[in-house]
């Protein structure tokens, strides 16, 4: 075991070194690249996203572009976006002029790590296509598999199914078309695994192949066991390839192959040995698999079931009194209930870390929808998708669509119950894992109940450091080019802006703010303030309101999608836990009196200047959240000396004037801006003025999420600057004092 462990660690380290060498080559810039489209491209209107394997990149410069890009990118995998192209298909060979940059993602605790995802997928650069020429449309080798998957996907789309996106995910492993609302519903209800082709589906296909092999042996003659095993391996292997060769598929196929091999050899395959063999095979084939949440969820679920049921068989045989017994139960219903309870309890710590919340109805929902998907939806979808020459195949897919619709109705009902945030961190996570492992063992009922109670207490009681009375903690989330700031007092929380929304339908409210709130243990918001209506500030408000209970909403100007928002007006003042909040601007909702220092000549106020300006005063510190106000508003504000300043308008030259800084004299200044944004925020002049004011400066684009506390008013904690994973590199100067 020690030799195997050291060999595996060495293999993984060598693989990491190799990928680091490619990623460290800085495949960044604009130039001509030649290669093939791999996997399944995703189309949305006239926009295509696809992975591109660079096979050749000529050394000659294109349009005056520096030639080194060609050499650095040879053999690399990049992810591209292309506007306006008519079609992109798997296996096509293109000559492209593309602009590439490093796959830099936002960094927030408890939130999806895009940099990790790109490293896991082997993507060393992302970018967009400027122009391209199709060189070869014919697929070669394994590309025929992706071309076949693409054809099945288009056939499913052509039937006009109501839930074609889910059917595509279950048949060819293409979940890219799932909208953010659907993904959010599956994630909240703890049923995200239903959108992934699971090992249970592979087992179902293997069983069908085994029966077909035995039927052939019965009709034509021959060894039934051998033909059954060959049929199972052939059919399940084909399904794994057409399903995209996902991690759970490979794991299930290896386990099935090991069991069938033992059957052919006349030897019993011990479950734990098959389990260990599958894990070793997956890690050998894909050393980066542990970066995938599916690796932990898949192997943890199977391991938990083995750890729970195997010792109970022995206890039942020995007849020891006072111990929890039982194998698979006396009925199918009992077995199904027991399996769901085991998976829910054993995977609770893993789910808490990877997802950040647990839905109280998840075991009950899974008890109904897992059999529905496994024994009704998936067989109908597979038969209809992979047997297009059968006339009723379209009707089979329609039947699968009806099954998905029934499942969606159940999930919508369960989604009315809010999930419980699980802010597990540090040693609490280790203790929670130990309690889950203890619960799996065949211990006494008293011990089992105690372990389950302790696990629930650890998962649902926040273990973050409390905010003292009279103090405040401010967290500026890293949401790209936008703003989202959480303000916490001893017992209450306020969210100032909710990040941007995007043309793809995604928004930072759902992808960043809500997971970050779950991680911090913020189950509800006393107040949500949308500084003004620009999409980089208010784009995520609707998603936050759907996912988190909010007491009230204030807005600097009317929000079309939030009817309940009240106007944020100067003069509003309240106190929470010894901390005072004051609104300094605007005087009216979108307008000011004529002739005042804040207004334009006609009294109308542009959107930026309608921003709600919030002053926070603790026992000994002051913080200001000014939105996107510009100089004319700054001139009319009476700002006291500040300990914390959220730099207005992401560091634009239209704001943060010298007179304003002379009055504010901030000790700490935080810029909320996107990495390599097209506005060049923050502007060099603004940064120079902040340095001239002797402020400690942090930019979320370089530092990730930034946290400040009035208890230590001169200290900033930057998410990217902590001892993070090996692929995360802070920008130069981002982690300085």
CSV table of N, CA and C in Angstrom, one decimal, residues 143-276:
chain,number,residue,atom,x,y,z
A,143,UNK,N,-12.3,11.4,-33.0
A,143,UNK,CA,-13.2,12.6,-33.3
A,143,UNK,C,-14.6,12.1,-33.9
A,144,UNK,N,-14.6,10.9,-34.5
A,144,UNK,CA,-15.8,10.3,-35.0
A,144,UNK,C,-16.8,10.1,-33.8
A,145,UNK,N,-16.3,9.8,-32.7
A,145,UNK,CA,-17.2,9.6,-31.5
A,145,UNK,C,-17.9,10.9,-31.1
A,146,UNK,N,-17.1,12.0,-31.1
A,146,UNK,CA,-17.7,13.3,-30.8
A,146,UNK,C,-18.7,13.8,-31.9
A,147,UNK,N,-18.3,13.4,-33.2
A,147,UNK,CA,-19.2,13.8,-34.3
A,147,UNK,C,-20.6,13.0,-34.1
A,148,UNK,N,-20.5,11.7,-33.7
A,148,UNK,CA,-21.7,11.0,-33.5
A,148,UNK,C,-22.5,11.6,-32.3
A,149,UNK,N,-21.9,11.9,-31.2
A,149,UNK,CA,-22.5,12.6,-30.1
A,149,UNK,C,-23.2,13.9,-30.6
A,150,UNK,N,-22.5,14.6,-31.4
A,150,UNK,CA,-23.1,15.9,-31.9
A,150,UNK,C,-24.3,15.6,-32.7
A,151,UNK,N,-24.3,14.6,-33.6
A,151,UNK,CA,-25.5,14.2,-34.3
A,151,UNK,C,-26.7,13.8,-33.5
A,152,UNK,N,-26.4,13.1,-32.4
A,152,UNK,CA,-27.5,12.7,-31.5
A,152,UNK,C,-28.1,13.9,-30.8
A,153,UNK,N,-27.2,14.8,-30.4
A,153,UNK,CA,-27.6,16.1,-29.8
A,153,UNK,C,-28.5,16.9,-30.7
A,154,UNK,N,-28.2,17.0,-32.0
A,154,UNK,CA,-29.0,17.8,-32.9
A,154,UNK,C,-30.3,17.1,-33.1
A,155,UNK,N,-30.3,15.8,-33.2
A,155,UNK,CA,-31.6,15.1,-33.4
A,155,UNK,C,-32.5,15.3,-32.2
A,156,UNK,N,-32.0,15.3,-31.0
A,156,UNK,CA,-32.8,15.6,-29.8
A,156,UNK,C,-33.4,17.0,-29.9
A,157,UNK,N,-32.5,18.0,-30.3
A,157,UNK,CA,-33.0,19.3,-30.4
A,157,UNK,C,-34.1,19.5,-31.4
A,158,UNK,N,-34.0,18.7,-32.5
A,158,UNK,CA,-35.0,18.8,-33.6
A,158,UNK,C,-36.4,18.3,-33.3
A,159,UNK,N,-36.5,17.6,-32.2
A,159,UNK,CA,-37.9,17.1,-31.8
A,159,UNK,C,-38.7,18.1,-31.1
A,160,UNK,N,-38.1,19.2,-30.7
A,160,UNK,CA,-38.9,20.3,-30.0
A,160,UNK,C,-39.3,19.9,-28.6
A,161,UNK,N,-38.5,19.1,-27.9
A,161,UNK,CA,-38.9,18.6,-26.5
A,161,UNK,C,-38.8,19.8,-25.5
A,162,UNK,N,-39.7,19.7,-24.5
A,162,UNK,CA,-39.7,20.8,-23.5
A,162,UNK,C,-38.5,20.8,-22.7
A,163,UNK,N,-37.9,19.6,-22.5
A,163,UNK,CA,-36.7,19.5,-21.6
A,163,UNK,C,-35.6,18.8,-22.4
A,164,UNK,N,-35.3,19.3,-23.6
A,164,UNK,CA,-34.3,18.8,-24.4
A,164,UNK,C,-32.9,18.9,-23.7
A,165,UNK,N,-32.7,20.0,-23.0
A,165,UNK,CA,-31.4,20.2,-22.3
A,165,UNK,C,-31.1,19.1,-21.3
A,166,UNK,N,-32.1,18.6,-20.6
A,166,UNK,CA,-31.9,17.5,-19.6
A,166,UNK,C,-31.7,16.2,-20.3
A,167,UNK,N,-32.4,16.0,-21.4
A,167,UNK,CA,-32.3,14.7,-22.2
A,167,UNK,C,-30.9,14.7,-22.8
A,168,UNK,N,-30.4,15.8,-23.3
A,168,UNK,CA,-29.0,15.8,-23.8
A,168,UNK,C,-28.0,15.5,-22.8
A,169,UNK,N,-28.2,16.0,-21.6
A,169,UNK,CA,-27.2,15.8,-20.5
A,169,UNK,C,-27.2,14.3,-20.1
A,170,UNK,N,-28.4,13.6,-20.1
A,170,UNK,CA,-28.5,12.2,-19.7
A,170,UNK,C,-28.0,11.3,-20.8
A,171,UNK,N,-28.0,11.7,-22.1
A,171,UNK,CA,-27.7,10.8,-23.1
A,171,UNK,C,-26.2,11.0,-23.6
A,172,UNK,N,-25.8,12.2,-24.0
A,172,UNK,CA,-24.5,12.4,-24.5
A,172,UNK,C,-23.6,13.2,-23.6
A,173,UNK,N,-24.1,13.5,-22.3
A,173,UNK,CA,-23.3,14.2,-21.4
A,173,UNK,C,-23.1,15.6,-21.7
A,174,UNK,N,-24.0,16.3,-22.4
A,174,UNK,CA,-23.9,17.7,-22.8
A,174,UNK,C,-24.9,18.5,-21.9
A,175,UNK,N,-24.3,19.1,-20.8
A,175,UNK,CA,-25.1,19.9,-19.9
A,175,UNK,C,-24.9,21.4,-20.1
A,176,UNK,N,-24.3,21.8,-21.2
A,176,UNK,CA,-24.0,23.2,-21.4
A,176,UNK,C,-25.2,24.0,-21.7
A,177,UNK,N,-26.3,23.4,-22.2
A,177,UNK,CA,-27.5,24.2,-22.6
A,177,UNK,C,-28.4,24.4,-21.4
A,178,UNK,N,-28.1,23.8,-20.3
A,178,UNK,CA,-28.9,24.0,-19.1
A,178,UNK,C,-28.8,25.5,-18.6
A,179,UNK,N,-30.0,26.1,-18.5
A,179,UNK,CA,-30.0,27.5,-18.1
A,179,UNK,C,-29.6,27.7,-16.6
A,180,UNK,N,-29.3,28.9,-16.2
A,180,UNK,CA,-28.9,29.1,-14.8
A,180,UNK,C,-30.0,28.9,-13.8
A,181,UNK,N,-31.3,29.1,-14.2
A,181,UNK,CA,-32.4,28.9,-13.3
A,181,UNK,C,-32.6,27.4,-13.0
A,182,UNK,N,-32.5,26.6,-14.1
A,182,UNK,CA,-32.6,25.1,-13.9
A,182,UNK,C,-31.4,24.6,-13.1
A,183,UNK,N,-30.2,25.0,-13.4
A,183,UNK,CA,-29.1,24.6,-12.6
A,183,UNK,C,-29.2,25.0,-11.1
A,184,UNK,N,-29.7,26.2,-10.9
A,184,UNK,CA,-29.9,26.6,-9.5
A,184,UNK,C,-30.9,25.8,-8.8
A,185,UNK,N,-32.0,25.4,-9.5
A,185,UNK,CA,-33.0,24.6,-8.8
A,185,UNK,C,-32.4,23.2,-8.5
A,186,UNK,N,-31.7,22.6,-9.4
A,186,UNK,CA,-31.1,21.3,-9.1
A,186,UNK,C,-30.1,21.4,-8.0
A,187,UNK,N,-29.3,22.5,-8.0
A,187,UNK,CA,-28.2,22.6,-7.0
A,187,UNK,C,-28.9,22.8,-5.6
A,188,UNK,N,-29.9,23.7,-5.5
A,188,UNK,CA,-30.5,24.0,-4.2
A,188,UNK,C,-31.2,22.7,-3.6
A,189,UNK,N,-31.8,21.9,-4.5
A,189,UNK,CA,-32.5,20.7,-3.9
A,189,UNK,C,-31.6,19.5,-3.8
A,190,UNK,N,-30.3,19.6,-4.0
A,190,UNK,CA,-29.4,18.5,-3.8
A,190,UNK,C,-29.6,17.4,-4.8
A,191,UNK,N,-30.0,17.7,-6.1
A,191,UNK,CA,-30.3,16.7,-7.1
A,191,UNK,C,-29.4,17.0,-8.4
A,192,UNK,N,-28.3,17.8,-8.2
A,192,UNK,CA,-27.5,18.1,-9.3
A,192,UNK,C,-26.9,16.8,-10.0
A,193,UNK,N,-26.8,15.8,-9.2
A,193,UNK,CA,-26.2,14.5,-9.7
A,193,UNK,C,-27.1,13.9,-10.8
A,194,UNK,N,-28.4,14.3,-10.8
A,194,UNK,CA,-29.3,13.7,-11.8
A,194,UNK,C,-29.0,14.2,-13.2
A,195,UNK,N,-28.3,15.3,-13.3
A,195,UNK,CA,-27.9,15.9,-14.6
A,195,UNK,C,-26.7,15.2,-15.2
A,196,UNK,N,-26.1,14.4,-14.4
A,196,UNK,CA,-24.8,13.7,-14.8
A,196,UNK,C,-25.1,12.3,-15.1
A,197,UNK,N,-24.5,11.8,-16.1
A,197,UNK,CA,-24.6,10.3,-16.4
A,197,UNK,C,-23.8,9.6,-15.3
A,198,UNK,N,-24.5,8.9,-14.5
A,198,UNK,CA,-23.9,8.3,-13.3
A,198,UNK,C,-23.5,6.9,-13.5
A,199,UNK,N,-22.8,6.4,-12.5
A,199,UNK,CA,-22.4,5.0,-12.5
A,199,UNK,C,-23.6,4.0,-12.5
A,200,UNK,N,-24.7,4.5,-11.9
A,200,UNK,CA,-25.9,3.6,-11.8
A,200,UNK,C,-26.4,3.4,-13.3
A,201,UNK,N,-26.4,4.4,-14.1
A,201,UNK,CA,-26.8,4.3,-15.5
A,201,UNK,C,-25.9,3.3,-16.2
A,202,UNK,N,-24.6,3.4,-16.0
A,202,UNK,CA,-23.6,2.4,-16.6
A,202,UNK,C,-23.9,1.0,-16.2
A,203,UNK,N,-24.2,0.9,-14.9
A,203,UNK,CA,-24.6,-0.5,-14.4
A,203,UNK,C,-25.8,-1.0,-15.0
A,204,UNK,N,-26.8,-0.1,-15.3
A,204,UNK,CA,-28.0,-0.5,-15.9
A,204,UNK,C,-27.8,-1.0,-17.4
A,205,UNK,N,-26.9,-0.2,-18.1
A,205,UNK,CA,-26.6,-0.6,-19.5
A,205,UNK,C,-25.7,-1.9,-19.5
A,206,UNK,N,-24.8,-2.1,-18.5
A,206,UNK,CA,-24.1,-3.3,-18.4
A,206,UNK,C,-25.0,-4.5,-18.2
A,207,UNK,N,-25.9,-4.3,-17.3
A,207,UNK,CA,-26.9,-5.4,-17.1
A,207,UNK,C,-27.7,-5.8,-18.3
A,208,UNK,N,-28.1,-4.8,-19.1
A,208,UNK,CA,-28.8,-5.0,-20.3
A,208,UNK,C,-27.9,-5.8,-21.3
A,209,UNK,N,-26.6,-5.3,-21.4
A,209,UNK,CA,-25.6,-6.0,-22.3
A,209,UNK,C,-25.4,-7.4,-21.9
A,210,UNK,N,-25.4,-7.7,-20.5
A,210,UNK,CA,-25.2,-9.1,-20.1
A,210,UNK,C,-26.3,-9.9,-20.5
A,211,UNK,N,-27.6,-9.4,-20.3
A,211,UNK,CA,-28.7,-10.2,-20.7
A,211,UNK,C,-28.7,-10.5,-22.2
A,212,UNK,N,-28.4,-9.5,-23.0
A,212,UNK,CA,-28.3,-9.6,-24.5
A,212,UNK,C,-27.3,-10.7,-24.9
A,213,UNK,N,-26.1,-10.7,-24.2
A,213,UNK,CA,-25.1,-11.7,-24.5
A,213,UNK,C,-25.6,-13.1,-24.1
A,214,UNK,N,-26.2,-13.2,-23.0
A,214,UNK,CA,-26.8,-14.5,-22.7
A,214,UNK,C,-27.9,-15.0,-23.6
A,215,UNK,N,-28.7,-14.0,-24.1
A,215,UNK,CA,-29.7,-14.4,-25.1
A,215,UNK,C,-29.1,-14.9,-26.4
A,216,UNK,N,-28.0,-14.2,-26.8
A,216,UNK,CA,-27.3,-14.7,-28.0
A,216,UNK,C,-26.7,-16.1,-27.8
A,217,UNK,N,-26.2,-16.3,-26.6
A,217,UNK,CA,-25.6,-17.6,-26.3
A,217,UNK,C,-26.7,-18.7,-26.4
A,218,UNK,N,-27.9,-18.3,-25.9
A,218,UNK,CA,-29.0,-19.3,-25.9
A,218,UNK,C,-29.5,-19.6,-27.3
A,219,UNK,N,-29.5,-18.6,-28.2
A,219,UNK,CA,-30.0,-18.8,-29.5
A,219,UNK,C,-28.9,-19.5,-30.4
A,220,UNK,N,-27.7,-19.0,-30.3
A,220,UNK,CA,-26.6,-19.5,-31.2
A,220,UNK,C,-25.8,-20.6,-30.6
A,221,UNK,N,-25.9,-20.7,-29.3
A,221,UNK,CA,-25.0,-21.6,-28.6
A,221,UNK,C,-23.7,-21.0,-28.2
A,222,UNK,N,-23.0,-21.5,-27.2
A,222,UNK,CA,-21.8,-20.9,-26.7
A,222,UNK,C,-21.8,-20.7,-25.3
A,223,UNK,N,-20.7,-20.4,-24.7
A,223,UNK,CA,-20.7,-20.1,-23.2
A,223,UNK,C,-21.5,-18.9,-22.8
A,224,UNK,N,-22.5,-19.1,-22.0
A,224,UNK,CA,-23.4,-18.0,-21.6
A,224,UNK,C,-22.6,-16.9,-20.8
A,225,UNK,N,-21.8,-17.4,-19.9
A,225,UNK,CA,-21.1,-16.4,-19.0
A,225,UNK,C,-20.2,-15.5,-19.8
A,226,UNK,N,-19.4,-16.2,-20.7
A,226,UNK,CA,-18.5,-15.4,-21.6
A,226,UNK,C,-19.2,-14.4,-22.5
A,227,UNK,N,-20.2,-14.9,-23.2
A,227,UNK,CA,-20.9,-14.0,-24.1
A,227,UNK,C,-21.6,-12.9,-23.3
A,228,UNK,N,-22.2,-13.2,-22.1
A,228,UNK,CA,-22.8,-12.2,-21.3
A,228,UNK,C,-21.9,-11.1,-20.8
A,229,UNK,N,-20.6,-11.6,-20.4
A,229,UNK,CA,-19.6,-10.6,-19.9
A,229,UNK,C,-19.2,-9.7,-21.1
A,230,UNK,N,-19.0,-10.3,-22.3
A,230,UNK,CA,-18.5,-9.6,-23.4
A,230,UNK,C,-19.6,-8.6,-23.8
A,231,UNK,N,-20.9,-9.0,-23.8
A,231,UNK,CA,-22.0,-8.1,-24.1
A,231,UNK,C,-22.1,-6.9,-23.2
A,232,UNK,N,-21.9,-7.2,-21.9
A,232,UNK,CA,-21.9,-6.1,-20.9
A,232,UNK,C,-20.8,-5.1,-21.1
A,233,UNK,N,-19.6,-5.7,-21.3
A,233,UNK,CA,-18.4,-4.8,-21.5
A,233,UNK,C,-18.6,-3.9,-22.8
A,234,UNK,N,-19.1,-4.6,-23.9
A,234,UNK,CA,-19.2,-3.9,-25.1
A,234,UNK,C,-20.2,-2.8,-25.1
A,235,UNK,N,-21.4,-3.1,-24.5
A,235,UNK,CA,-22.5,-2.1,-24.5
A,235,UNK,C,-22.2,-1.0,-23.5
A,236,UNK,N,-21.7,-1.3,-22.3
A,236,UNK,CA,-21.3,-0.3,-21.3
A,236,UNK,C,-20.2,0.6,-21.8
A,237,UNK,N,-19.2,-0.1,-22.5
A,237,UNK,CA,-18.1,0.7,-23.0
A,237,UNK,C,-18.5,1.7,-24.1
A,238,UNK,N,-19.4,1.3,-25.0
A,238,UNK,CA,-19.9,2.2,-26.0
A,238,UNK,C,-20.7,3.3,-25.3
A,239,UNK,N,-21.4,3.0,-24.3
A,239,UNK,CA,-22.2,4.0,-23.6
A,239,UNK,C,-21.3,5.1,-22.9
A,240,UNK,N,-20.2,4.6,-22.4
A,240,UNK,CA,-19.2,5.5,-21.7
A,240,UNK,C,-18.6,6.4,-22.8
A,241,UNK,N,-18.3,5.9,-24.0
A,241,UNK,CA,-17.7,6.8,-25.0
A,241,UNK,C,-18.7,7.8,-25.5
A,242,UNK,N,-20.0,7.4,-25.8
A,242,UNK,CA,-21.0,8.3,-26.3
A,242,UNK,C,-21.5,9.3,-25.2
A,243,UNK,N,-21.3,8.9,-23.9
A,243,UNK,CA,-21.7,9.8,-22.9
A,243,UNK,C,-20.6,10.8,-22.5
A,244,UNK,N,-19.5,10.8,-23.2
A,244,UNK,CA,-18.5,11.8,-23.0
A,244,UNK,C,-17.3,11.3,-22.1
A,245,UNK,N,-17.3,10.1,-21.7
A,245,UNK,CA,-16.2,9.5,-20.8
A,245,UNK,C,-16.0,10.3,-19.6
A,246,UNK,N,-17.1,10.7,-18.9
A,246,UNK,CA,-17.0,11.4,-17.7
A,246,UNK,C,-16.4,10.6,-16.6
A,247,UNK,N,-16.0,11.3,-15.5
A,247,UNK,CA,-15.3,10.6,-14.4
A,247,UNK,C,-16.2,9.5,-13.8
A,248,UNK,N,-17.4,9.8,-13.5
A,248,UNK,CA,-18.3,8.7,-12.9
A,248,UNK,C,-18.5,7.6,-13.8
A,249,UNK,N,-18.5,7.8,-15.2
A,249,UNK,CA,-18.7,6.8,-16.1
A,249,UNK,C,-17.4,5.9,-16.1
A,250,UNK,N,-16.3,6.5,-16.2
A,250,UNK,CA,-15.0,5.7,-16.2
A,250,UNK,C,-14.9,4.8,-14.9
A,251,UNK,N,-15.3,5.4,-13.8
A,251,UNK,CA,-15.2,4.7,-12.5
A,251,UNK,C,-16.2,3.5,-12.5
A,252,UNK,N,-17.4,3.7,-13.0
A,252,UNK,CA,-18.4,2.6,-13.0
A,252,UNK,C,-17.9,1.5,-14.0
A,253,UNK,N,-17.4,2.0,-15.1
A,253,UNK,CA,-17.0,1.0,-16.1
A,253,UNK,C,-15.8,0.1,-15.6
A,254,UNK,N,-14.8,0.7,-14.9
A,254,UNK,CA,-13.7,0.0,-14.4
A,254,UNK,C,-14.2,-1.0,-13.3
A,255,UNK,N,-15.1,-0.6,-12.5
A,255,UNK,CA,-15.6,-1.5,-11.5
A,255,UNK,C,-16.4,-2.6,-12.1
A,256,UNK,N,-17.2,-2.3,-13.1
A,256,UNK,CA,-17.9,-3.4,-13.8
A,256,UNK,C,-17.0,-4.4,-14.5
A,257,UNK,N,-16.0,-3.8,-15.2
A,257,UNK,CA,-15.0,-4.6,-15.9
A,257,UNK,C,-14.2,-5.6,-14.9
A,258,UNK,N,-13.9,-5.0,-13.7
A,258,UNK,CA,-13.2,-5.9,-12.7
A,258,UNK,C,-14.1,-7.0,-12.2
A,259,UNK,N,-15.3,-6.7,-12.0
A,259,UNK,CA,-16.3,-7.7,-11.5
A,259,UNK,C,-16.5,-8.8,-12.6
A,260,UNK,N,-16.7,-8.3,-13.8
A,260,UNK,CA,-16.9,-9.3,-14.9
A,260,UNK,C,-15.6,-10.1,-15.2
A,261,UNK,N,-14.5,-9.5,-15.0
A,261,UNK,CA,-13.2,-10.3,-15.2
A,261,UNK,C,-13.1,-11.4,-14.2
A,262,UNK,N,-13.4,-11.0,-12.9
A,262,UNK,CA,-13.4,-12.0,-11.9
A,262,UNK,C,-14.4,-13.2,-12.2
A,263,UNK,N,-15.6,-12.8,-12.7
A,263,UNK,CA,-16.5,-13.8,-13.1
A,263,UNK,C,-16.0,-14.7,-14.1
A,264,UNK,N,-15.3,-14.2,-15.2
A,264,UNK,CA,-14.8,-15.0,-16.2
A,264,UNK,C,-13.7,-15.9,-15.7
A,265,UNK,N,-12.9,-15.4,-14.7
A,265,UNK,CA,-11.8,-16.2,-14.2
A,265,UNK,C,-12.3,-17.2,-13.1
A,266,UNK,N,-13.6,-17.2,-12.8
A,266,UNK,CA,-14.1,-18.1,-11.8
A,266,UNK,C,-13.7,-17.7,-10.4
A,267,UNK,N,-13.5,-16.4,-10.2
A,267,UNK,CA,-13.1,-15.9,-8.8
A,267,UNK,C,-14.1,-14.9,-8.4
A,268,UNK,N,-14.3,-14.8,-7.1
A,268,UNK,CA,-15.2,-13.8,-6.5
A,268,UNK,C,-14.5,-12.5,-6.4
A,269,UNK,N,-15.1,-11.4,-6.9
A,269,UNK,CA,-14.5,-10.1,-6.8
A,269,UNK,C,-14.9,-9.4,-5.5
A,270,UNK,N,-14.0,-9.2,-4.6
A,270,UNK,CA,-14.3,-8.5,-3.4
A,270,UNK,C,-14.6,-7.1,-3.6
A,271,UNK,N,-15.7,-6.6,-3.1
A,271,UNK,CA,-16.1,-5.2,-3.4
A,271,UNK,C,-15.1,-4.1,-3.1
A,272,UNK,N,-14.4,-4.2,-1.9
A,272,UNK,CA,-13.4,-3.2,-1.6
A,272,UNK,C,-12.2,-3.2,-2.5
A,273,UNK,N,-11.8,-4.4,-3.0
A,273,UNK,CA,-10.7,-4.5,-4.0
A,273,UNK,C,-11.1,-3.9,-5.3
A,274,UNK,N,-12.4,-4.2,-5.7
A,274,UNK,CA,-12.8,-3.6,-7.0
A,274,UNK,C,-12.9,-2.1,-6.9
A,275,UNK,N,-13.3,-1.6,-5.7
A,275,UNK,CA,-13.4,-0.2,-5.4
A,275,UNK,C,-12.0,0.5,-5.5
A,276,UNK,N,-11.0,-0.2,-4.8
A,276,UNK,CA,-9.6,0.4,-4.9
A,276,UNK,C,-9.1,0.3,-6.3
